[in-house]
């Protein structure tokens, strides 16, 4: 028993908190070693001598008298009371206090448990600091996210404006190209179109074709980046298309004195593709090979079949590609220093357009080169089409003479188109505004009307609607001739009552087909 009592006294004395026993007036009757150590007194200097109030600061003493004592009398306990005691040397000791009032016989005793609050305050301070740091970090993150969102929005807006600019630029460039193409068509039919005159026309035609090609690329890459390109797929023989692309680029090859080798299979190689788009791909690759190969170079076009894919490859012995450029060469506006030095760098959109078109068809394109000055090879893979039958070729229609009204506010464009149509054997008149066209229709009664869209009084769509409301206009064939060539522009034209949509500069072979009688093969 003595041993147990000794152990209990030791536990009491060395408890991790200060323990005090006082009477109802606050006179200390007992204090454990922990409390004595914290307060700087020996046990004999406290018990029966010092009141607990004497160890408090003035503020703590007032709080104890006005709040603590009344609560003890009513409830018999006080929990987690924070008060300041004083060390023997006067140092302030922040404490957390629990007090329980008990009645032992006739006597009232207050049992005090003291906890040093300095460590708790330090802990709470660290918690507050950590919370503040976390809130600041969260605020900084939110700020960074808002900045990133703003930056993304600005980049998206800039990219959208760029696409809109490219579309508008290509449209504006088409307008002056239209009278140039019409003038060239007229000059080809003049009696003097021979000898030196013919060579000049050939140069004019090649350069105009090249400029039109650049404008088309601008329009097409804008469509791809805005996800607005629509494919008109059909069973397509890549071998026949490759031969057509070779013819399209023959003038460029001849001009640079290149030797073009073509290796095509004797049988059709069928894919499900848009002929116009795939022709763009091949012409772009052959044009690039010609541009980036020194004069007198060797270019090779091959077509084969590998593991269910049609494989087109264009190889040259030109300026080549460094390893780091094999991927970036397909990026928009990508340029290589050797190409720039040779003044043939172009706009840097051709290969970006090619990749976009190929991927829209479910295919892939890859570039390969052993290095600068060692030539390049571009390989296109397209899924083969199994079991398809090619459509029967149709003869090109011959247009019958017709009365045609040309409506264009560009006087040069209208005059050149008028002259070209007269060479087709058509009776033609021109108007430069919608109101003039409406007046002329009643007298002239045209069978066909070619309408520009951007007219000074009302636009071509509204003019088409008004023409359809007239007696003459109900049966009239309406052709939109405009620089706006996106799919939405075509659909808007058809919704307004147009029968056909042609993009400037007008392809005269296509125009011949459109002018053919309605019952002729198309």
Coordinates of N, CA and C in Angstrom, one line a residue, residues 38-206:
X38 N 6.8 25.7 -12.6 CA 6.4 26.8 -13.5 C 6.3 28.2 -12.9
X39 N 5.9 28.2 -11.6 CA 5.7 29.5 -10.9 C 7.0 30.0 -10.2
X40 N 8.0 29.1 -10.0 CA 9.2 29.5 -9.4 C 9.2 29.5 -7.9
X41 N 8.3 28.7 -7.3 CA 8.2 28.6 -5.8 C 8.5 27.2 -5.4
X42 N 8.9 27.1 -4.1 CA 9.0 25.8 -3.4 C 7.6 25.5 -2.9
X43 N 7.2 24.2 -2.6 CA 5.9 23.9 -2.1 C 5.6 24.6 -0.8
X44 N 6.6 24.7 0.1 CA 6.4 25.3 1.4 C 6.2 26.8 1.3
X45 N 6.6 27.4 0.2 CA 6.4 28.8 0.0 C 5.0 29.2 -0.5
X46 N 4.2 28.2 -0.9 CA 2.9 28.4 -1.4 C 1.8 27.9 -0.5
X47 N 1.9 26.7 0.0 CA 0.8 26.0 0.7 C 0.5 26.8 2.0
X48 N -0.7 27.2 2.2 CA -1.2 27.9 3.4 C -0.7 29.4 3.5
X49 N 0.0 29.8 2.5 CA 0.6 31.2 2.5 C 0.1 32.1 1.4
X50 N 0.0 31.6 0.2 CA -0.3 32.4 -1.0 C -1.7 32.1 -1.5
X51 N -2.4 33.1 -1.8 CA -3.7 32.9 -2.5 C -3.5 32.9 -4.0
X52 N -4.3 32.1 -4.7 CA -4.2 32.0 -6.1 C -4.3 33.4 -6.8
X53 N -5.2 34.3 -6.2 CA -5.3 35.6 -6.8 C -4.0 36.4 -6.8
X54 N -3.1 36.1 -5.8 CA -1.9 36.8 -5.7 C -0.9 36.5 -6.8
X55 N -1.2 35.3 -7.4 CA -0.3 34.9 -8.5 C -0.8 35.4 -9.9
X56 N -2.0 36.1 -9.9 CA -2.6 36.6 -11.2 C -2.1 38.0 -11.5
X57 N -2.1 38.3 -12.8 CA -2.0 39.7 -13.2 C -3.2 40.5 -12.8
X58 N -3.1 41.8 -12.8 CA -4.3 42.6 -12.4 C -5.5 42.3 -13.2
X59 N -5.3 42.2 -14.5 CA -6.5 41.9 -15.4 C -7.0 40.5 -15.1
X60 N -6.2 39.5 -14.9 CA -6.6 38.2 -14.6 C -7.4 38.1 -13.3
X61 N -6.9 38.9 -12.3 CA -7.6 38.9 -11.0 C -9.0 39.5 -11.2
X62 N -9.1 40.6 -11.9 CA -10.4 41.2 -12.1 C -11.4 40.2 -12.8
X63 N -10.9 39.5 -13.9 CA -11.7 38.6 -14.6 C -12.1 37.4 -13.7
X64 N -11.2 36.9 -12.9 CA -11.5 35.8 -12.0 C -12.6 36.2 -11.0
X65 N -12.5 37.5 -10.5 CA -13.5 37.9 -9.5 C -14.9 38.1 -10.2
X66 N -14.9 38.7 -11.4 CA -16.2 39.1 -12.0 C -16.9 38.0 -12.8
X67 N -16.1 37.0 -13.3 CA -16.6 36.0 -14.2 C -16.4 34.6 -13.7
X68 N -15.2 34.3 -13.2 CA -14.9 32.9 -12.8 C -15.6 32.5 -11.6
X69 N -15.5 33.3 -10.5 CA -16.2 32.9 -9.2 C -17.7 32.8 -9.3
X70 N -18.4 33.7 -10.0 CA -19.8 33.5 -10.2 C -20.2 32.2 -10.9
X71 N -19.4 31.9 -11.9 CA -19.7 30.6 -12.7 C -19.5 29.4 -11.8
X72 N -18.4 29.5 -11.0 CA -18.1 28.3 -10.1 C -19.2 28.1 -9.1
X73 N -19.8 29.2 -8.6 CA -20.9 29.1 -7.6 C -22.1 28.6 -8.2
X74 N -22.3 28.9 -9.5 CA -23.6 28.4 -10.2 C -23.4 27.0 -10.8
X75 N -22.3 26.8 -11.5 CA -22.1 25.6 -12.3 C -21.2 24.6 -11.6
X76 N -20.3 25.1 -10.8 CA -19.3 24.2 -10.1 C -18.1 23.9 -10.9
X77 N -18.0 24.5 -12.1 CA -16.8 24.2 -12.9 C -16.6 25.3 -13.9
X78 N -15.3 25.4 -14.3 CA -14.9 26.3 -15.4 C -13.9 25.6 -16.3
X79 N -14.1 25.6 -17.6 CA -13.2 24.8 -18.5 C -12.5 25.8 -19.5
X80 N -11.3 25.5 -19.8 CA -10.5 26.2 -20.8 C -10.5 27.7 -20.6
X81 N -10.3 28.1 -19.4 CA -10.2 29.5 -19.1 C -8.8 30.0 -19.4
X82 N -8.6 31.0 -20.1 CA -7.3 31.5 -20.4 C -7.0 32.8 -19.6
X83 N -6.1 32.7 -18.7 CA -5.7 33.8 -17.8 C -4.2 33.8 -17.7
X84 N -3.6 34.9 -17.2 CA -2.2 35.1 -17.1 C -1.8 35.0 -15.6
X85 N -0.9 34.2 -15.2 CA -0.3 34.1 -13.9 C 1.1 34.8 -14.0
X86 N 1.7 35.0 -12.8 CA 3.0 35.6 -12.8 C 4.0 34.7 -12.2
X87 N 5.2 34.6 -12.8 CA 6.3 33.8 -12.2 C 6.8 34.6 -11.0
X88 N 7.6 34.0 -10.2 CA 8.1 34.6 -9.0 C 9.0 35.8 -9.4
X89 N 9.6 35.8 -10.6 CA 10.4 36.9 -11.0 C 9.6 37.9 -11.8
X90 N 8.3 37.8 -11.8 CA 7.5 38.8 -12.5 C 7.1 38.4 -14.0
X91 N 7.7 37.4 -14.5 CA 7.4 37.0 -15.9 C 6.0 36.6 -16.0
X92 N 5.3 37.0 -17.1 CA 3.9 36.7 -17.3 C 3.9 35.2 -17.9
X93 N 3.0 34.5 -17.3 CA 2.8 33.1 -17.8 C 1.4 32.9 -18.3
X94 N 1.2 32.8 -19.6 CA -0.2 32.5 -20.1 C -0.6 31.1 -19.8
X95 N -1.8 30.9 -19.2 CA -2.2 29.6 -18.8 C -3.6 29.3 -19.4
X96 N -3.9 28.0 -19.6 CA -5.2 27.5 -19.8 C -5.6 26.8 -18.5
X97 N -6.8 27.1 -18.0 CA -7.1 26.7 -16.6 C -8.5 25.9 -16.7
X98 N -8.5 24.8 -16.0 CA -9.8 24.1 -15.7 C -9.9 24.1 -14.2
X99 N -11.1 24.5 -13.7 CA -11.4 24.5 -12.3 C -12.6 23.7 -12.0
X100 N -12.6 22.9 -11.0 CA -13.7 22.1 -10.5 C -13.9 22.4 -9.0
X101 N -15.1 22.8 -8.6 CA -15.4 23.1 -7.2 C -16.1 21.9 -6.6
X102 N -15.5 21.4 -5.5 CA -16.1 20.2 -4.8 C -16.3 20.5 -3.4
X103 N -17.3 19.9 -2.8 CA -17.6 20.0 -1.4 C -17.1 18.7 -0.7
X104 N -16.1 18.9 0.2 CA -15.6 17.7 1.0 C -16.0 17.9 2.4
X105 N -17.0 17.2 2.8 CA -17.5 17.4 4.2 C -18.2 18.8 4.2
X106 N -17.8 19.6 5.2 CA -18.3 20.9 5.3 C -17.5 21.9 4.6
X107 N -16.3 21.5 4.1 CA -15.4 22.4 3.4 C -15.6 22.4 1.9
X108 N -15.4 23.6 1.3 CA -15.4 23.8 -0.2 C -14.0 23.9 -0.7
X109 N -13.7 23.1 -1.7 CA -12.4 23.0 -2.3 C -12.4 23.2 -3.8
X110 N -11.5 24.1 -4.3 CA -11.3 24.3 -5.7 C -10.1 23.6 -6.2
X111 N -10.3 22.7 -7.2 CA -9.2 21.9 -7.8 C -8.8 22.6 -9.2
X112 N -7.6 23.0 -9.2 CA -7.1 23.7 -10.4 C -6.2 22.8 -11.2
X113 N -6.4 22.9 -12.6 CA -5.5 22.2 -13.5 C -4.9 23.3 -14.4
X114 N -3.6 23.4 -14.4 CA -3.0 24.5 -15.2 C -2.2 23.9 -16.4
X115 N -2.4 24.5 -17.6 CA -1.6 24.1 -18.8 C -0.9 25.4 -19.4
X116 N 0.3 25.2 -19.6 CA 1.1 26.4 -20.2 C 0.5 26.6 -21.6
X117 N 0.1 27.9 -21.8 CA -0.5 28.2 -23.1 C 0.5 28.8 -24.1
X118 N 1.7 29.0 -23.7 CA 2.7 29.6 -24.6 C 2.9 28.7 -25.8
X119 N 3.0 27.4 -25.6 CA 3.2 26.4 -26.7 C 2.0 26.4 -27.5
X120 N 0.8 26.4 -26.9 CA -0.5 26.4 -27.6 C -0.6 27.6 -28.5
X121 N -0.2 28.8 -27.9 CA -0.2 30.0 -28.7 C 0.7 30.0 -29.9
X122 N 1.9 29.4 -29.6 CA 2.9 29.2 -30.7 C 2.3 28.3 -31.8
X123 N 1.7 27.2 -31.4 CA 1.1 26.3 -32.3 C -0.1 27.0 -33.1
X124 N -0.9 27.7 -32.3 CA -2.0 28.4 -33.0 C -1.5 29.5 -34.0
X125 N -0.4 30.1 -33.6 CA 0.3 31.1 -34.5 C 0.8 30.5 -35.7
X126 N 1.4 29.3 -35.6 CA 1.9 28.5 -36.7 C 0.7 28.1 -37.6
X127 N -0.4 27.7 -37.0 CA -1.6 27.3 -37.7 C -2.1 28.5 -38.5
X128 N -2.2 29.7 -37.8 CA -2.7 30.9 -38.5 C -1.8 31.3 -39.7
X129 N -0.4 31.1 -39.4 CA 0.5 31.5 -40.5 C 0.4 30.5 -41.7
X130 N 0.2 29.2 -41.3 CA 0.0 28.2 -42.4 C -1.3 28.5 -43.1
X131 N -2.3 28.8 -42.4 CA -3.6 29.1 -43.1 C -3.5 30.3 -44.0
X132 N -2.8 31.3 -43.5 CA -2.6 32.6 -44.2 C -1.8 32.2 -45.5
X133 N -0.7 31.4 -45.3 CA 0.1 31.1 -46.5 C -0.7 30.3 -47.5
X134 N -1.6 29.4 -47.0 CA -2.4 28.6 -47.9 C -3.4 29.4 -48.6
X135 N -4.0 30.4 -47.9 CA -4.9 31.3 -48.5 C -4.3 32.2 -49.6
X136 N -3.0 32.6 -49.2 CA -2.3 33.5 -50.2 C -1.9 32.6 -51.4
X137 N -1.5 31.4 -51.2 CA -1.2 30.5 -52.3 C -2.4 30.2 -53.2
X138 N -3.6 30.0 -52.5 CA -4.8 29.7 -53.2 C -5.2 31.0 -54.0
X139 N -5.0 32.2 -53.4 CA -5.4 33.4 -54.1 C -4.5 33.6 -55.3
X140 N -3.1 33.3 -55.1 CA -2.2 33.4 -56.2 C -2.5 32.5 -57.3
X141 N -2.9 31.2 -56.9 CA -3.3 30.3 -57.9 C -4.5 30.7 -58.7
X142 N -5.5 31.2 -58.0 CA -6.7 31.7 -58.7 C -6.4 32.9 -59.6
X143 N -5.5 33.8 -59.1 CA -5.0 34.9 -60.0 C -4.3 34.4 -61.2
X144 N -3.4 33.3 -61.0 CA -2.7 32.8 -62.1 C -3.7 32.1 -63.1
X145 N -4.7 31.4 -62.6 CA -5.7 30.8 -63.4 C -6.5 31.8 -64.2
X146 N -6.9 32.9 -63.5 CA -7.6 34.0 -64.2 C -6.7 34.6 -65.3
X147 N -5.4 34.8 -65.0 CA -4.5 35.3 -66.0 C -4.4 34.3 -67.2
X148 N -4.3 33.0 -66.9 CA -4.2 32.0 -67.9 C -5.4 32.0 -68.8
X149 N -6.6 32.1 -68.1 CA -7.9 32.1 -68.8 C -7.9 33.3 -69.7
X150 N -7.5 34.5 -69.2 CA -7.5 35.7 -70.0 C -6.5 35.6 -71.2
X151 N -5.4 34.9 -70.9 CA -4.4 34.7 -72.0 C -4.9 33.8 -73.0
X152 N -5.6 32.7 -72.6 CA -6.2 31.8 -73.6 C -7.2 32.4 -74.4
X153 N -8.1 33.3 -73.7 CA -9.1 34.0 -74.4 C -8.5 34.9 -75.4
X154 N -7.4 35.6 -75.0 CA -6.8 36.6 -75.9 C -6.2 35.8 -77.1
X155 N -5.5 34.6 -76.8 CA -4.9 33.8 -77.9 C -6.0 33.3 -78.9
X156 N -7.1 32.9 -78.3 CA -8.2 32.4 -79.1 C -8.8 33.5 -80.0
X157 N -8.9 34.7 -79.4 CA -9.5 35.8 -80.1 C -8.5 36.2 -81.3
X158 N -7.2 36.2 -80.9 CA -6.2 36.5 -81.9 C -6.2 35.5 -83.0
X159 N -6.3 34.2 -82.7 CA -6.3 33.1 -83.7 C -7.6 33.3 -84.5
X160 N -8.7 33.6 -83.9 CA -9.9 33.8 -84.7 C -9.8 35.0 -85.6
X161 N -9.2 36.1 -85.1 CA -9.0 37.2 -86.0 C -8.1 36.9 -87.1
X162 N -7.1 36.1 -86.8 CA -6.2 35.7 -87.9 C -6.9 34.9 -89.0
X163 N -7.7 33.9 -88.5 CA -8.5 33.1 -89.5 C -9.4 34.0 -90.3
X164 N -10.1 35.0 -89.6 CA -11.0 35.9 -90.3 C -10.2 36.8 -91.3
X165 N -9.0 37.2 -90.9 CA -8.2 38.0 -91.8 C -7.8 37.2 -93.0
X166 N -7.4 36.0 -92.8 CA -7.0 35.2 -94.0 C -8.2 35.0 -94.9
X167 N -9.4 34.7 -94.4 CA -10.5 34.5 -95.2 C -10.9 35.8 -96.0
X168 N -10.8 37.0 -95.3 CA -11.1 38.2 -95.9 C -10.0 38.6 -96.9
X169 N -8.8 38.3 -96.6 CA -7.7 38.6 -97.5 C -7.8 37.8 -98.8
X170 N -8.1 36.5 -98.6 CA -8.3 35.7 -99.8 C -9.4 36.2 -100.7
X171 N -10.5 36.6 -100.0 CA -11.7 37.2 -100.8 C -11.3 38.4 -101.5
X172 N -10.6 39.4 -100.8 CA -10.2 40.6 -101.5 C -9.2 40.4 -102.6
X173 N -8.4 39.4 -102.5 CA -7.4 39.1 -103.6 C -8.1 38.5 -104.8
X174 N -9.2 37.8 -104.6 CA -9.9 37.2 -105.7 C -10.5 38.2 -106.6
X175 N -10.9 39.3 -106.1 CA -11.6 40.3 -106.9 C -10.7 40.9 -108.0
X176 N -9.5 41.3 -107.8 CA -8.7 41.7 -108.9 C -8.2 40.6 -109.8
X177 N -8.2 39.4 -109.3 CA -7.8 38.2 -110.1 C -8.8 37.9 -111.2
X178 N -10.1 38.2 -110.8 CA -11.2 37.8 -111.8 C -11.1 38.5 -113.1
X179 N -10.9 39.8 -113.2 CA -10.8 40.5 -114.5 C -9.5 40.1 -115.2
X180 N -8.4 39.8 -114.4 CA -7.2 39.3 -115.1 C -7.4 38.0 -115.8
X181 N -8.1 37.0 -115.1 CA -8.4 35.7 -115.7 C -9.3 35.9 -116.9
X182 N -10.3 36.8 -116.8 CA -11.1 37.0 -118.0 C -10.4 37.6 -119.1
X183 N -9.5 38.6 -118.8 CA -8.7 39.2 -119.9 C -7.8 38.2 -120.6
X184 N -7.2 37.3 -119.8 CA -6.3 36.3 -120.4 C -7.1 35.4 -121.3
X185 N -8.3 35.0 -120.9 CA -9.2 34.1 -121.7 C -9.5 34.8 -123.0
X186 N -9.8 36.1 -123.0 CA -10.1 36.9 -124.2 C -8.9 37.0 -125.1
X187 N -7.7 37.2 -124.5 CA -6.5 37.4 -125.3 C -6.1 36.1 -126.0
X188 N -6.5 35.0 -125.4 CA -6.2 33.7 -126.0 C -6.9 33.5 -127.3
X189 N -8.1 34.1 -127.4 CA -8.9 33.9 -128.6 C -8.7 35.0 -129.7
X190 N -7.8 35.9 -129.4 CA -7.6 37.0 -130.4 C -6.7 36.4 -131.6
X191 N -6.9 36.9 -132.8 CA -6.2 36.4 -133.9 C -4.7 36.5 -133.8
X192 N -4.2 37.5 -133.0 CA -2.7 37.7 -133.0 C -2.1 36.8 -131.9
X193 N -2.8 35.9 -131.3 CA -2.3 35.1 -130.1 C -1.4 34.0 -130.6
X194 N -0.3 34.4 -131.2 CA 0.7 33.4 -131.6 C 2.1 34.0 -131.5
X195 N 3.2 33.1 -131.7 CA 4.5 33.6 -131.6 C 4.9 34.1 -130.2
X196 N 5.5 35.3 -130.2 CA 5.9 36.0 -129.0 C 4.7 36.3 -128.1
X197 N 3.6 36.7 -128.8 CA 2.4 36.9 -128.0 C 2.0 35.7 -127.2
X198 N 2.1 34.5 -127.8 CA 1.7 33.3 -127.2 C 2.6 33.0 -126.0
X199 N 3.9 33.3 -126.1 CA 4.8 33.0 -125.0 C 4.5 33.9 -123.9
X200 N 4.2 35.2 -124.2 CA 3.8 36.1 -123.1 C 2.6 35.7 -122.4
X201 N 1.6 35.2 -123.2 CA 0.4 34.7 -122.6 C 0.6 33.5 -121.7
X202 N 1.6 32.7 -122.1 CA 1.9 31.5 -121.3 C 2.5 31.9 -120.0
X203 N 3.4 32.9 -120.0 CA 4.0 33.4 -118.7 C 2.9 34.0 -117.8
X204 N 2.1 34.8 -118.5 CA 1.0 35.4 -117.7 C 0.1 34.4 -117.1
X205 N -0.2 33.3 -117.9 CA -1.1 32.3 -117.4 C -0.5 31.5 -116.2
X206 N 0.8 31.2 -116.3 CA 1.5 30.5 -115.2 C 1.5 31.3 -113.9

